[in-house]
mmCIF file of C-alpha atoms in Angstrom:
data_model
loop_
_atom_site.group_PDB
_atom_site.id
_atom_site.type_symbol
_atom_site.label_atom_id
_atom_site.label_comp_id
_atom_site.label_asym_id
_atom_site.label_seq_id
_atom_site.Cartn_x
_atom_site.Cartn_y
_atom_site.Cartn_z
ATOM 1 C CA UNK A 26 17.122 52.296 -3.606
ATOM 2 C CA UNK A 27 13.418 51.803 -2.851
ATOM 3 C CA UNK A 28 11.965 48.619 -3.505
ATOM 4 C CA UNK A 29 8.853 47.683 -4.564
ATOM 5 C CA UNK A 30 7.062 44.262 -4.693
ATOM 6 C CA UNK A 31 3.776 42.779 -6.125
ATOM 7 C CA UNK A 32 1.088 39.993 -5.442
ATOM 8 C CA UNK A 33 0.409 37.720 -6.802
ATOM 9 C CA UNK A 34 2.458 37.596 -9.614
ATOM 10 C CA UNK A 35 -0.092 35.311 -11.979
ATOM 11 C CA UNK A 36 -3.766 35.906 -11.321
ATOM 12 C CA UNK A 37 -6.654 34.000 -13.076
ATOM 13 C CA UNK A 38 -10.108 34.681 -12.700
ATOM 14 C CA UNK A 39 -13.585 33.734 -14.013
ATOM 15 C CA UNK A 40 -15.479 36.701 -15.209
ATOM 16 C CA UNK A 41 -17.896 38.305 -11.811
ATOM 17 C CA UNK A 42 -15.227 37.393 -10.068
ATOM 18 C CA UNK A 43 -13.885 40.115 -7.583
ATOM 19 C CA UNK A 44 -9.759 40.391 -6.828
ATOM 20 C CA UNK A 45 -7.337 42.284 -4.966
ATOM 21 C CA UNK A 46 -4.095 43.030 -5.903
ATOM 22 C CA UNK A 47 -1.003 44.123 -3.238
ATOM 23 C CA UNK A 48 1.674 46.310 -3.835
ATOM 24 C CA UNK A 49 4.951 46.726 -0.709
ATOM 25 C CA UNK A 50 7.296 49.287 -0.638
ATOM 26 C CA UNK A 51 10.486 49.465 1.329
ATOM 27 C CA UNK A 52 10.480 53.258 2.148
ATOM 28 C CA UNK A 53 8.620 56.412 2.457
ATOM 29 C CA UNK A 54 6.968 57.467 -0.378
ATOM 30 C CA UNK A 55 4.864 60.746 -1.765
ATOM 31 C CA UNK A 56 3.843 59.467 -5.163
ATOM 32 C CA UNK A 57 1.682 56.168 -5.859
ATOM 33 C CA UNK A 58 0.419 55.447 -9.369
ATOM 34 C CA UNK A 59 -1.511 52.401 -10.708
ATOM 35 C CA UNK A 60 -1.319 51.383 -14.021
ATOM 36 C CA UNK A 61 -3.451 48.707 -16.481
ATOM 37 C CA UNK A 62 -1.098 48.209 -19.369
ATOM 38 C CA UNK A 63 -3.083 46.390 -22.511
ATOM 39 C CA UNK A 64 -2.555 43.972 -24.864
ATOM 40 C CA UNK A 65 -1.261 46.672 -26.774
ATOM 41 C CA UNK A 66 1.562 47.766 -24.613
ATOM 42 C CA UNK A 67 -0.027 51.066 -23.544
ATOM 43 C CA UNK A 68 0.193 52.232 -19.878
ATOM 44 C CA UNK A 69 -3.380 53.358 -18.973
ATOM 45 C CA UNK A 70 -3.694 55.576 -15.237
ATOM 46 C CA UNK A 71 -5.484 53.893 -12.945
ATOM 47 C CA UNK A 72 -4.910 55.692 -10.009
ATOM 48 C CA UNK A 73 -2.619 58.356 -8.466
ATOM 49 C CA UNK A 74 -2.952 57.667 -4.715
ATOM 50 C CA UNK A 75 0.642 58.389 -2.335
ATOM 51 C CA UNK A 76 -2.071 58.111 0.513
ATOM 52 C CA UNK A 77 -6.673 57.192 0.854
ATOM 53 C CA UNK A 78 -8.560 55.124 -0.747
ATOM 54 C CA UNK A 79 -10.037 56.118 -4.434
ATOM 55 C CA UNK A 80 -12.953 54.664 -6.195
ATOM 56 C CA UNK A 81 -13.234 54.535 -10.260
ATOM 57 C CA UNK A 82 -16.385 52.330 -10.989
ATOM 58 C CA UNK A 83 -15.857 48.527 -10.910
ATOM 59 C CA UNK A 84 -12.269 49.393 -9.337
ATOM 60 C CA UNK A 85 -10.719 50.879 -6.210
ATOM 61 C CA UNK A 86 -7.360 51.450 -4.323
ATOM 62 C CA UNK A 87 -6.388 51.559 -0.927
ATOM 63 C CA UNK A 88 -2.836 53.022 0.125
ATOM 64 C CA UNK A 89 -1.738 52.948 3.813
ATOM 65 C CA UNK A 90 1.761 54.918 3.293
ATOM 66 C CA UNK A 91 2.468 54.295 6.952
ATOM 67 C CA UNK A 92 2.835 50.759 6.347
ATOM 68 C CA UNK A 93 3.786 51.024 3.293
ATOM 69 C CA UNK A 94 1.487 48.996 0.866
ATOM 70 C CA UNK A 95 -1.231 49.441 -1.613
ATOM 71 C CA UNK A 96 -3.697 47.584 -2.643
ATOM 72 C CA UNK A 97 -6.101 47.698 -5.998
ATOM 73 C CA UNK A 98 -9.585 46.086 -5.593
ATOM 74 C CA UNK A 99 -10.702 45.053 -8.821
ATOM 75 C CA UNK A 100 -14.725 43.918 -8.537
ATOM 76 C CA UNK A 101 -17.089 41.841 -11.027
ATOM 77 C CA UNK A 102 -14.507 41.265 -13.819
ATOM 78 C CA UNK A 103 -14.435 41.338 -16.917
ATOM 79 C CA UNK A 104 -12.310 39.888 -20.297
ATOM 80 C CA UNK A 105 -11.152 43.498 -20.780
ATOM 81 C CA UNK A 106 -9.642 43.526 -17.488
ATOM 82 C CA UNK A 107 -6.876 41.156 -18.421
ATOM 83 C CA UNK A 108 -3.366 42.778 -18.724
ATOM 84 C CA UNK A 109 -0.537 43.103 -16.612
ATOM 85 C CA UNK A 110 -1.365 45.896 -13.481
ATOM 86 C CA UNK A 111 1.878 47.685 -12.164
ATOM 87 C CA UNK A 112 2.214 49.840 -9.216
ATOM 88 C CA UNK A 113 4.949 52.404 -9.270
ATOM 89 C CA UNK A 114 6.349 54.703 -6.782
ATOM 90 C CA UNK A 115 8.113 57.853 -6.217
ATOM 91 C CA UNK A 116 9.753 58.598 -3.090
ATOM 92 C CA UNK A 117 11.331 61.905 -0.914
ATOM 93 C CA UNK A 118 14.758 60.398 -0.504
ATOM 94 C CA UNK A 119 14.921 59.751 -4.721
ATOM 95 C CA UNK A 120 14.122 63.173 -6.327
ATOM 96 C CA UNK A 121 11.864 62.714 -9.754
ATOM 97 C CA UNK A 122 12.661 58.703 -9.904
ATOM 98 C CA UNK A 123 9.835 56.281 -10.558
ATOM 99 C CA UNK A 124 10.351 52.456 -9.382
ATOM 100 C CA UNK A 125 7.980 49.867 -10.992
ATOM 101 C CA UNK A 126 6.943 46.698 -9.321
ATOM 102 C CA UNK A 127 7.403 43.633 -11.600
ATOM 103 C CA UNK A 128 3.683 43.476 -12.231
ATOM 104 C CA UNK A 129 0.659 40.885 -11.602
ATOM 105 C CA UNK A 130 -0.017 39.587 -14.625
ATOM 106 C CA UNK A 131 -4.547 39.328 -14.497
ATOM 107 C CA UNK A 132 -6.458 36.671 -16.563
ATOM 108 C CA UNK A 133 -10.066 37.080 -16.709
ATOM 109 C CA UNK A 134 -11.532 33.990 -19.171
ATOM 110 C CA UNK A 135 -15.525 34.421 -19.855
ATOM 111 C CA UNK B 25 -5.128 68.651 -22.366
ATOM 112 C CA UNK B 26 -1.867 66.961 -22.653
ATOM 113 C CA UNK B 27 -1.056 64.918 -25.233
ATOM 114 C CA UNK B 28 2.453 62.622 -25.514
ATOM 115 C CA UNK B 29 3.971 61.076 -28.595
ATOM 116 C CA UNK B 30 6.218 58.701 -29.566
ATOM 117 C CA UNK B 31 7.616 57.332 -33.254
ATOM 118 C CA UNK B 32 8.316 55.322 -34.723
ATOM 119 C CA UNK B 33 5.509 52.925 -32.759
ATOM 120 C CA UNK B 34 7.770 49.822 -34.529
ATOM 121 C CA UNK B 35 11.522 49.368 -35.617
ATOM 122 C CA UNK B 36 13.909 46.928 -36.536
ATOM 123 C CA UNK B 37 17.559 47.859 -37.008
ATOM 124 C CA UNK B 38 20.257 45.480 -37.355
ATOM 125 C CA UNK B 39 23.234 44.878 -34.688
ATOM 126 C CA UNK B 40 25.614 47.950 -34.947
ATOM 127 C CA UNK B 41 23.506 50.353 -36.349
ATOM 128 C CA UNK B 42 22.419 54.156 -34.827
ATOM 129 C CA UNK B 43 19.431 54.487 -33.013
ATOM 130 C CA UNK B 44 17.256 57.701 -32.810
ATOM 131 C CA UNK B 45 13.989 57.606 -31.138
ATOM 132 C CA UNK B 46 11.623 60.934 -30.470
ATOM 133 C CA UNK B 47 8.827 61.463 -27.933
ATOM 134 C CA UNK B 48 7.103 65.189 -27.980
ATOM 135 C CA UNK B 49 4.362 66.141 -25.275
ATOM 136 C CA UNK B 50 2.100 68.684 -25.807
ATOM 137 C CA UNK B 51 0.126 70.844 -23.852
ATOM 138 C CA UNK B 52 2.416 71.854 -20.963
ATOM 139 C CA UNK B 53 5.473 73.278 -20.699
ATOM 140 C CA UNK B 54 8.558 72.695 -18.534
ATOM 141 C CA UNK B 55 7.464 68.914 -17.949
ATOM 142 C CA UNK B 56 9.622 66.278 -16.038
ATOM 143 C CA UNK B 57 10.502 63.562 -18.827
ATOM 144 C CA UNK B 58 11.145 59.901 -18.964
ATOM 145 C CA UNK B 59 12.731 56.972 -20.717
ATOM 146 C CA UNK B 60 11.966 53.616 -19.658
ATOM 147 C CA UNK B 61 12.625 50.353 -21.453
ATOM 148 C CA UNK B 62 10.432 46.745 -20.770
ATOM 149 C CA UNK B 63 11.690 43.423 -21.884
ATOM 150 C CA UNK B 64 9.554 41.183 -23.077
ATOM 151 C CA UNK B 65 7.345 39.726 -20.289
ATOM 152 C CA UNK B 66 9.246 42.222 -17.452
ATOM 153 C CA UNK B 67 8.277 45.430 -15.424
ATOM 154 C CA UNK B 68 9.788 48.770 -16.631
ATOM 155 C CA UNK B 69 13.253 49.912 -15.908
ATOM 156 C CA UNK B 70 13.444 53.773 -15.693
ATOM 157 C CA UNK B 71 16.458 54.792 -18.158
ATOM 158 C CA UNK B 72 17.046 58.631 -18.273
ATOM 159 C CA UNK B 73 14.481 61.016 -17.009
ATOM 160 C CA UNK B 74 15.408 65.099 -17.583
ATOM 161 C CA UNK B 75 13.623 68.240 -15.525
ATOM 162 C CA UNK B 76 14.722 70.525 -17.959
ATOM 163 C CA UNK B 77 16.160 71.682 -21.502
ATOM 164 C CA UNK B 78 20.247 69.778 -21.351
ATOM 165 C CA UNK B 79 19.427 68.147 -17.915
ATOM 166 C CA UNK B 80 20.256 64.519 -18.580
ATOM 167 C CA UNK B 81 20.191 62.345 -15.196
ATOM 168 C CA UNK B 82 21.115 58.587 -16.374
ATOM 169 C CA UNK B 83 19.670 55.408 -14.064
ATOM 170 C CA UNK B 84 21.720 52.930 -16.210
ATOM 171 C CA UNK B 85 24.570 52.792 -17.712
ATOM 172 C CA UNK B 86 24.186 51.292 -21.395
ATOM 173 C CA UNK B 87 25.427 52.256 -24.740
ATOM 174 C CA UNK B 88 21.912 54.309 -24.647
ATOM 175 C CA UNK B 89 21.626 58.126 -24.314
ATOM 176 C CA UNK B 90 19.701 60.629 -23.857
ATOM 177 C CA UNK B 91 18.931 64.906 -25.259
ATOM 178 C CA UNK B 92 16.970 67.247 -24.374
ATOM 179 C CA UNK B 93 17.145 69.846 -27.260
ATOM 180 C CA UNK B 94 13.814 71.570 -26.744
ATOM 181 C CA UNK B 95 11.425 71.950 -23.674
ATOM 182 C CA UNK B 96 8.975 69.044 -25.147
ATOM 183 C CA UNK B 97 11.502 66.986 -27.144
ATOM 184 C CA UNK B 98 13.082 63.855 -25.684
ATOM 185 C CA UNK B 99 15.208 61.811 -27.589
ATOM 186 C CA UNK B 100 16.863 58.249 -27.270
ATOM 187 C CA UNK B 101 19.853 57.951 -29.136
ATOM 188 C CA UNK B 102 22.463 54.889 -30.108
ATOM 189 C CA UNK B 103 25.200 55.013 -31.837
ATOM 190 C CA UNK B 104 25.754 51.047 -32.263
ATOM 191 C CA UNK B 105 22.373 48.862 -31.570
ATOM 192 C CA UNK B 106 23.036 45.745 -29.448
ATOM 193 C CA UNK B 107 21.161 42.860 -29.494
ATOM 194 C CA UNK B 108 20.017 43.661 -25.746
ATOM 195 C CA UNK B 109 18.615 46.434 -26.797
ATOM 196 C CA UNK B 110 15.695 45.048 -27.911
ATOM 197 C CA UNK B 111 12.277 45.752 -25.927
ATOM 198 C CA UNK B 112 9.620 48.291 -25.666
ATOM 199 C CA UNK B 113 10.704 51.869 -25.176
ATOM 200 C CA UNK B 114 8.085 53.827 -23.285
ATOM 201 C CA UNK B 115 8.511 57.839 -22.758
ATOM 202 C CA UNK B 116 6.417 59.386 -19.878
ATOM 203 C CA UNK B 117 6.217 63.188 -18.052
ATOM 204 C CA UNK B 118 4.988 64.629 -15.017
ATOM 205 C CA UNK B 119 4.050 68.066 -14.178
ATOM 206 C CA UNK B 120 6.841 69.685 -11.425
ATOM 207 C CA UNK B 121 4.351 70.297 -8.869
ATOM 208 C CA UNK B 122 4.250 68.075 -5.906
ATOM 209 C CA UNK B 123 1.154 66.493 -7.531
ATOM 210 C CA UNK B 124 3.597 64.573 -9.989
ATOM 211 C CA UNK B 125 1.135 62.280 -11.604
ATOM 212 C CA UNK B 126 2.987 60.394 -14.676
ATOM 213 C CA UNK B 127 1.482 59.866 -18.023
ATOM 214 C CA UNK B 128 2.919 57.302 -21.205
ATOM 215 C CA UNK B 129 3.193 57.542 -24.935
ATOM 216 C CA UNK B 130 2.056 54.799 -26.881
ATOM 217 C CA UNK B 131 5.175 53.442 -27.154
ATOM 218 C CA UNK B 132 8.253 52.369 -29.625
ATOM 219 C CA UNK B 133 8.571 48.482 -30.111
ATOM 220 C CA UNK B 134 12.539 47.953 -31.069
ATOM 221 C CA UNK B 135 13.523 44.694 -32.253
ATOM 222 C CA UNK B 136 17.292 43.819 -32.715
ATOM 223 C CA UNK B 137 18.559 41.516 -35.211
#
């Protein structure tokens, strides 16, 4: 199946600080989501983006599907930031599956 | 808008006992639906996922399964709890357009004993 892989896998950062995250895939894919999942355990939508670059704010994301990698651009952080941030993807060859990455776990300390 | 739910949010059973957990969306109708389970501290593994009413498609095999009774209801079932099973069981749908976007309930936290 399609595998998926994500750097770093420990990030800590000052708050201001700006930081990208990278997300590989080992196939073709048409669906890209971004996730923030809280302290809480609940999966917030960052961005749906198979393909482009999106802008939300303080954050952005970047997919180039040809070479198969996104990345999320996180800018001037903040304590609320912190969380683990998973990309997931869906691809043509696997029907309505989803495959998570393992997750970069983000550490913003004021 | 859509809305997803989950209960119960917490659990504990003890080793050996039935399992039954319910996630209802609202809002849309013939959604895609999802089971996924996180260990502590790991990513999610997709479990089940279902495109429509009685269409089970299984991703693991486990002493977990899965129903689709009605067009919004998903449902986790067990009949005898292991101590793996422990973890955080998330339920998620998409539309069944090609823009499949996916969106999570809050949750069920399972704990073993």
């Amino acid at each position: 199946g399609i595998q998926v892989e994500q750097s770093p896998p420990d990030l800590i950062l000052q708050e201001g600080a700006n930081s990208t995250l990278r997300c590989n895939f080992s196939d073709s894919v048409n669906n890209l989501q971004w996730f923030h999942q809280n302290p809480w355990g609940q999966l917030i939508n960052l961005f749906y983006i198979p393909s482009g670059t999106k802008q939300n704010g303080r954050l952005s994301a970047t997919t180039v599907a040809t070479e198969r990698y996104s990345l999320l651009y996180i800018s001037s952080s903040q304590t609320t930031d912190s969380g683990v941030y998973f990309c997931a993807v869906g691809g043509y060859n696997y029907g309505q599956n989803f495959v998570f990455g393992p997750g970069t776990r983000l550490s913003v300390l004021p | 808008s859509q809305t997803i739910h989950q209960w119960p949010a917490t659990l504990v059973q003890p080793v050996g006992s039935p399992l039954s957990l319910e996630c209802t969306v609202e809002g849309t109708s013939n959604p895609n639906l999802y089971w996924y389970r996180q260990a502590a501290g790991r990513g999610l593994q997709l479990l089940f996922y279902s495109v429509g009413i009685g269409q089970i498609s299984s991703e693991v095999p486990q002493n977990l399964s899965a129903s689709r009774p009605q067009d919004r209801q998903f449902i986790l079932s067990s009949k005898k709890l292991l101590l793996s099973d422990s973890g955080f069981y998330l339920c998620a749908w998409t539309g069944t357009s090609s823009y499949n976007e996916q969106f999570f309930g809050p949750g069920t936290r399972l704990t073993v004993l």
